[in-house]
mmCIF file of C-alpha atoms in Angstrom:
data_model
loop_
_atom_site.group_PDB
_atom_site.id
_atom_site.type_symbol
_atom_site.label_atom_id
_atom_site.label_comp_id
_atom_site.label_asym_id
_atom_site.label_seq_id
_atom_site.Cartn_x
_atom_site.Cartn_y
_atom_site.Cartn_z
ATOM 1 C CA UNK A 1 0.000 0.000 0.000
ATOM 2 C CA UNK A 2 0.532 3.442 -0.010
ATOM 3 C CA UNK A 3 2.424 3.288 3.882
ATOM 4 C CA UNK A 4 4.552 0.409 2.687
ATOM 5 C CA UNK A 5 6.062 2.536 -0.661
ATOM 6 C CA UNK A 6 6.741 5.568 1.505
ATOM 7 C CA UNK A 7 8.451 3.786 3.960
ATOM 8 C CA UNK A 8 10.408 2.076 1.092
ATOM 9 C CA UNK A 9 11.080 5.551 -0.160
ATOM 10 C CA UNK A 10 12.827 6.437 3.114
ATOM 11 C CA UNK A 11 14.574 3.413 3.323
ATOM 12 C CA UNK A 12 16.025 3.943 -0.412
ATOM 13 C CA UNK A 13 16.754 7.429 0.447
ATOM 14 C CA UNK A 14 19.106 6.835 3.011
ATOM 15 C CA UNK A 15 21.016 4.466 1.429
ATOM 16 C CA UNK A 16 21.479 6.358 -0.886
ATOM 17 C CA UNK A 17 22.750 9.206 1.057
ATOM 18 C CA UNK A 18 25.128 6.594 3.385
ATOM 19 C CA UNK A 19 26.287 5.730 -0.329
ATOM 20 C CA UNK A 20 27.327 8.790 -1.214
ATOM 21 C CA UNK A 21 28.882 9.917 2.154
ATOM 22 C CA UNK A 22 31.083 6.048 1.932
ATOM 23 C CA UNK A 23 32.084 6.829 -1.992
ATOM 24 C CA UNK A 24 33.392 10.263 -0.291
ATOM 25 C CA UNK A 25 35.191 9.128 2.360
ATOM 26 C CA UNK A 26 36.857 6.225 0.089
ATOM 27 C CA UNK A 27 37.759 9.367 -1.749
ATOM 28 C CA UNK A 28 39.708 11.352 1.141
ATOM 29 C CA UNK A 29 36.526 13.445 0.909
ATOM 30 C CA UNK A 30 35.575 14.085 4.623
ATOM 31 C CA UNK A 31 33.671 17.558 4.834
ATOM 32 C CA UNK A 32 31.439 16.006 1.380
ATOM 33 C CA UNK A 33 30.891 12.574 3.213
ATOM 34 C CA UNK A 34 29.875 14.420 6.223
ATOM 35 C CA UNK A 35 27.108 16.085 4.862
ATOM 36 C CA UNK A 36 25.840 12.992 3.147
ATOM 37 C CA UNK A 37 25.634 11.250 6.549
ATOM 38 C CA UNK A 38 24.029 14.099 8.125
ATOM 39 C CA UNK A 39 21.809 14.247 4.768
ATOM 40 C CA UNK A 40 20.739 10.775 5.822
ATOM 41 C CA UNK A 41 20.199 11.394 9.188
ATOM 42 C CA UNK A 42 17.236 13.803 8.668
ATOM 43 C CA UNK A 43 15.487 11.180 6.389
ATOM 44 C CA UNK A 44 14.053 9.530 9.252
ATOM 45 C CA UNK A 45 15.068 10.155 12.908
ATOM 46 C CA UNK A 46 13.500 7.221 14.402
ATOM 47 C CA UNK A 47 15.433 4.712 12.265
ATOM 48 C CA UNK A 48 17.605 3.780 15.870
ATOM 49 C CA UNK A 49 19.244 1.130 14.093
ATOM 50 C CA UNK A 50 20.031 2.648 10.605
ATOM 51 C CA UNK A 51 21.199 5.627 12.394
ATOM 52 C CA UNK A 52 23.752 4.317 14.759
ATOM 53 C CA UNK A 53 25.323 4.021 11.337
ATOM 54 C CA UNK A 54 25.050 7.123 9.950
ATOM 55 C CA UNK A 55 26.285 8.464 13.379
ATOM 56 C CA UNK A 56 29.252 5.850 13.562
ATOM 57 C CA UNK A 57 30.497 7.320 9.760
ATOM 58 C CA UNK A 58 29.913 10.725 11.107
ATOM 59 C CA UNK A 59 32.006 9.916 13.581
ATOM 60 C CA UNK A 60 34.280 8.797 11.765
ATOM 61 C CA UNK A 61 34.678 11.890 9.069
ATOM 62 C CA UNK A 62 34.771 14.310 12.089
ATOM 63 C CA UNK A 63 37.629 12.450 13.394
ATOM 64 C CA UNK A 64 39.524 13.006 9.606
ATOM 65 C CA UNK A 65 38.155 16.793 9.933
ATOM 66 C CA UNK A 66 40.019 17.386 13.041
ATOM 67 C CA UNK A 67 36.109 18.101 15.009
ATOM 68 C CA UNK A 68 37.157 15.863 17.777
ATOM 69 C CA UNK A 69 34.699 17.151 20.619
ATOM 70 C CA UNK A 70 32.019 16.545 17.702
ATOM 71 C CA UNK A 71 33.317 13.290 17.086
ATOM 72 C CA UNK A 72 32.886 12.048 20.287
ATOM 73 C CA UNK A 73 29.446 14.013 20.771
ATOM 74 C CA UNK A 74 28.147 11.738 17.251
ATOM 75 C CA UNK A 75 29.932 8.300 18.585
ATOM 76 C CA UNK A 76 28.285 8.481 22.096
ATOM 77 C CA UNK A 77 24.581 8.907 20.045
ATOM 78 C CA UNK A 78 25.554 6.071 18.020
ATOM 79 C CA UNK A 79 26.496 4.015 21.830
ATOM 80 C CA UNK A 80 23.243 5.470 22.478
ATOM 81 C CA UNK A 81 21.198 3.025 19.952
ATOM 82 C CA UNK A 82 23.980 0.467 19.737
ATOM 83 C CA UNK A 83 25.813 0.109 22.989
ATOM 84 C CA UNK A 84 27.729 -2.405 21.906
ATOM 85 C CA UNK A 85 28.756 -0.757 18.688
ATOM 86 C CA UNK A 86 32.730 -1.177 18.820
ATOM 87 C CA UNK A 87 33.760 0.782 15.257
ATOM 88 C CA UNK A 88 31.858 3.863 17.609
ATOM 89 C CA UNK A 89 33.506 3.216 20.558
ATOM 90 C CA UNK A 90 36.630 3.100 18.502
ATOM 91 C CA UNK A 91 36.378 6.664 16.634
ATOM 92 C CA UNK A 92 35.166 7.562 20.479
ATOM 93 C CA UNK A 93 38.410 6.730 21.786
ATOM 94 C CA UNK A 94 40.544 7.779 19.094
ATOM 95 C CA UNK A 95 38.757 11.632 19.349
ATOM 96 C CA UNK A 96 39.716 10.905 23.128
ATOM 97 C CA UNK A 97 42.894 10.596 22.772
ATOM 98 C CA UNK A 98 43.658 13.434 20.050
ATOM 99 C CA UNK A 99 41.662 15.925 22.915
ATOM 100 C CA UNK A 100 44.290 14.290 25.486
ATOM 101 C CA UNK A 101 41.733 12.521 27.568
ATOM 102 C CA UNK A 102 43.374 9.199 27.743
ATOM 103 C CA UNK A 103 41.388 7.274 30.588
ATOM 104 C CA UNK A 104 38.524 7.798 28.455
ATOM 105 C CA UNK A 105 40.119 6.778 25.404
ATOM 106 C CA UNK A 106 41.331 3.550 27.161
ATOM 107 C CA UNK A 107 38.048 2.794 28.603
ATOM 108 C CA UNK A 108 36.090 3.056 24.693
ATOM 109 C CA UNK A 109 39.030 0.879 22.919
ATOM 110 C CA UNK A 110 38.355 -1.851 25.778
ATOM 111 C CA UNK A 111 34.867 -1.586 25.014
ATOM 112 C CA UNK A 112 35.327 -1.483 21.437
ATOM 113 C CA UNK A 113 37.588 -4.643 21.855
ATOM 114 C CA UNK A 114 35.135 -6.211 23.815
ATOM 115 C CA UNK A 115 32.322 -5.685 21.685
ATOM 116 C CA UNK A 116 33.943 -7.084 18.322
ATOM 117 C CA UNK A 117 36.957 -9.167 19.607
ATOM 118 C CA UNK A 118 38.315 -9.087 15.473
ATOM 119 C CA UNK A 119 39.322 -5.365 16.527
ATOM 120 C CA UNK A 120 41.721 -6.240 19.099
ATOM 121 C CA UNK A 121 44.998 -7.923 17.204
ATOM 122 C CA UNK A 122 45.151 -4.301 15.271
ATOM 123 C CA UNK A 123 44.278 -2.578 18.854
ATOM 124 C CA UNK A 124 46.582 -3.556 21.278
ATOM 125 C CA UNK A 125 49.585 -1.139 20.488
ATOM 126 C CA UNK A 126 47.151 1.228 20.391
ATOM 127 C CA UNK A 127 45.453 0.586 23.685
ATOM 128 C CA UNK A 128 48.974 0.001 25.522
ATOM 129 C CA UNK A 129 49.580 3.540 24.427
ATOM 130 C CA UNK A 130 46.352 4.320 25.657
ATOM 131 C CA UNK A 131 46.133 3.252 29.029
ATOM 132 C CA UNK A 132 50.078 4.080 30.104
ATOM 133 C CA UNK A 133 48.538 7.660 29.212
ATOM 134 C CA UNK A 134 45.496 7.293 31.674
ATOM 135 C CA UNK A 135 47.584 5.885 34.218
ATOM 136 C CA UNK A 136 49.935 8.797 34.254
ATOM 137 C CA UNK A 137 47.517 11.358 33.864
ATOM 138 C CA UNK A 138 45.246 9.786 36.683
ATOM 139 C CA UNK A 139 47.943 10.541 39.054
ATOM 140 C CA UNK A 140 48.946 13.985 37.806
ATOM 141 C CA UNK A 141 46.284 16.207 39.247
ATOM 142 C CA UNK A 142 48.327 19.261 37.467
ATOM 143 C CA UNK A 143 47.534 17.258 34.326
ATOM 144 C CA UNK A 144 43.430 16.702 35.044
ATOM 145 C CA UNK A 145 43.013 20.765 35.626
ATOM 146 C CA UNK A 146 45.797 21.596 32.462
ATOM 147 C CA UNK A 147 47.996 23.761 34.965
ATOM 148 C CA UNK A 148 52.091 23.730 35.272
ATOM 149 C CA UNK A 149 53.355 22.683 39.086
ATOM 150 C CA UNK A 150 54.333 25.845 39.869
ATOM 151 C CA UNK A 151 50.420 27.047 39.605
ATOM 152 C CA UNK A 152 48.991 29.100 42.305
ATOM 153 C CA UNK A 153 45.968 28.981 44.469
ATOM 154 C CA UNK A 154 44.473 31.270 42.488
ATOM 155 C CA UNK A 155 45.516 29.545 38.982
ATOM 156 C CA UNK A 156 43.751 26.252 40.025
ATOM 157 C CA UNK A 157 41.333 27.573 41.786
ATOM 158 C CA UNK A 158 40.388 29.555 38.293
ATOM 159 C CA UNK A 159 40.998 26.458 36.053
ATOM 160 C CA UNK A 160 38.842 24.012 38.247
ATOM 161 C CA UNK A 161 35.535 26.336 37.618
ATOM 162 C CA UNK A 162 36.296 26.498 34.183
ATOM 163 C CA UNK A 163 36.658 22.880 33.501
ATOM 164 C CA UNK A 164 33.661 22.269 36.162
ATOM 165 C CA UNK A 165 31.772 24.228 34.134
ATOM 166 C CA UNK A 166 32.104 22.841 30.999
ATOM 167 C CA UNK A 167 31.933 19.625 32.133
ATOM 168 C CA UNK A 168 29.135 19.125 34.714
ATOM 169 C CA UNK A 169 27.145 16.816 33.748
ATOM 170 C CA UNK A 170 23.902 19.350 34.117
ATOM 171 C CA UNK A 171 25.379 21.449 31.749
ATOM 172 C CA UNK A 172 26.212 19.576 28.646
ATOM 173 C CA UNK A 173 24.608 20.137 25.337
ATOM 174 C CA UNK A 174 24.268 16.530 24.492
ATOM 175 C CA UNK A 175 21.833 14.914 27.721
ATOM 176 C CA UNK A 176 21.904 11.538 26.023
ATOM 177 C CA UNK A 177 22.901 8.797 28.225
ATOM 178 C CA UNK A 178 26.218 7.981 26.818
ATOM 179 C CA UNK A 179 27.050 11.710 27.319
ATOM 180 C CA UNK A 180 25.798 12.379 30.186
ATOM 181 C CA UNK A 181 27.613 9.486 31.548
ATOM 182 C CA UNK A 182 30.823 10.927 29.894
ATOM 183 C CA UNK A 183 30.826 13.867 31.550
ATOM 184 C CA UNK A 184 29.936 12.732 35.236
ATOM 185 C CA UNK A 185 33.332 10.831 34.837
ATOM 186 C CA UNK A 186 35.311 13.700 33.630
ATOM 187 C CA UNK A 187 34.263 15.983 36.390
ATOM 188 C CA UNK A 188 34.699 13.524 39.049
ATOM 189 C CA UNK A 189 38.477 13.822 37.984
ATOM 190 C CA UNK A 190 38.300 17.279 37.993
ATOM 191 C CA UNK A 191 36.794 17.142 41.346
ATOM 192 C CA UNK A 192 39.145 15.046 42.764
ATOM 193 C CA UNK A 193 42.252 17.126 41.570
ATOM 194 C CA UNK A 194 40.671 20.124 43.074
ATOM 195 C CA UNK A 195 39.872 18.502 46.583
ATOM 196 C CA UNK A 196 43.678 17.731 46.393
ATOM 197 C CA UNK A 197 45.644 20.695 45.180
ATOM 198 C CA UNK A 198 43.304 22.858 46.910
ATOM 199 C CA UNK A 199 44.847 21.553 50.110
ATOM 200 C CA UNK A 200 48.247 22.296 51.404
ATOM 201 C CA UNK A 201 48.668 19.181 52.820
ATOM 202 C CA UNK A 202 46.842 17.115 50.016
ATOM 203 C CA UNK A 203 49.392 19.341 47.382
ATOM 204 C CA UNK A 204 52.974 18.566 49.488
ATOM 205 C CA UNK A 205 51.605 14.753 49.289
ATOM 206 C CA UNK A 206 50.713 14.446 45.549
ATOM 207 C CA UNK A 207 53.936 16.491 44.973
ATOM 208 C CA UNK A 208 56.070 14.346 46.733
ATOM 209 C CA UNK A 209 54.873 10.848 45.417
ATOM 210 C CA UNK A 210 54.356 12.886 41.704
ATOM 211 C CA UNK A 211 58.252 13.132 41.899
ATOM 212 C CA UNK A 212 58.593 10.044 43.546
ATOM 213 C CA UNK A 213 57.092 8.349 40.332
ATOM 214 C CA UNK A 214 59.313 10.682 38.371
ATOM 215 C CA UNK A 215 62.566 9.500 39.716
ATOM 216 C CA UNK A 216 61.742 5.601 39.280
ATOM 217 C CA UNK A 217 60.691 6.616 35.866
ATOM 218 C CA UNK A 218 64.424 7.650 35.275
ATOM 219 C CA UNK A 219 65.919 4.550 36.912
ATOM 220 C CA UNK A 220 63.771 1.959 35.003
ATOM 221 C CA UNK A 221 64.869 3.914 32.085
ATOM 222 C CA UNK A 222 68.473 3.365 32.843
ATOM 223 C CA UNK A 223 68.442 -0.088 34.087
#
């Protein structure tokens, strides 16, 4: 009937659109492939499955385009329909890592891994590089707020309510799960840093094992 051809319609529609975007990106053609994907998306929004797709490639071309934070915004509404999606969770974590947020980037290639296992043989340098990153950055404070050692009071005061801000999770643009989720984790780092450097005793303490760390570092290097 009438409801079946239309529906038909939409279906052909986006594939041809997701067509178009794949022929660009095969092409080193990321902005053009882009638009084709976001062409498709606004075919039909409630096509969950189709879409996780179109969001996936998106992902994907924003990565190539150097959009990073919109990389990671399109991979987490592709999560959102396919939470076990691993190609999303990879671009994810590779938009992660290029933004310097390395715990998250370790935690999407596991997942990624985890949901299609045929990823992980072409991974694991990758996620080595990935999670020596988080570890190191998990126990730099100075490194969660983006401040030098020397900073002030004032400095980190200053650069905790400006990462707080754009990263509580009440005030992101994106309220999907996936994001929302995201962003809780982010700021509990940021949190934690603050409650740390914030006190003189909690700063002399992270200092001293932050060079303790430091100076293994250099003997393992040696040995």
């Amino acid at each position: 009937g009438a409801e079946g051809r239309a529906e038909l319609a939409l279906v052909e529609a986006m594939a041809g659109a997701k067509a178009a975007g794949n022929a660009a990106m095969a092409a080193g053609e990321w902005a053009a492939a882009l638009d084709s994907y976001q062409d498709a998306l606004r075919i039909n929004p409630a096509a969950d499955g189709y879409n996780a797709v179109l969001l996936c490639n998106s992902a994907a071309a924003l990565v190539r385009l150097g959009r990073h934070r919109e990389a990671i915004r399109a991979a987490s509404q592709a999560l959102d329909r396919r939470p076990h999606y691993g190609k999303a969770a990879l671009h994810r974590a590779r938009a992660s890592m290029a933004l310097n947020e390395a715990a998250e980037a370790a935690g999407d290639l596991e997942r990624a891994v985890q949901a299609d296992p045929r990823l992980g043989p072409g991974l694991a340098s990758e996620l080595e590089a990935a999670r020596r990153a988080a570890a190191a950055s998990k126990q730099d404070y100075y490194a969660v707020l983006g401040v030098e050692e020397s900073a002030s009071s004032a400095e980190i005061k200053k650069a905790f309510h400006r990462l707080a801000l754009k990263f509580h999770p009440d005030k992101q643009d994106d309220d999907s799960p996936e994001a929302v989720a995201r962003a809780e984790r982010r700021f509990q780092r940021i949190t934690d840093a603050h409650a740390v450097l914030s006190d003189a005793g909690g700063r002399r303490e992270h200092d001293r094992q932050r060079k303790f760390r430091a100076a293994n570092q250099v003997h393992a290097c040696r040995r």
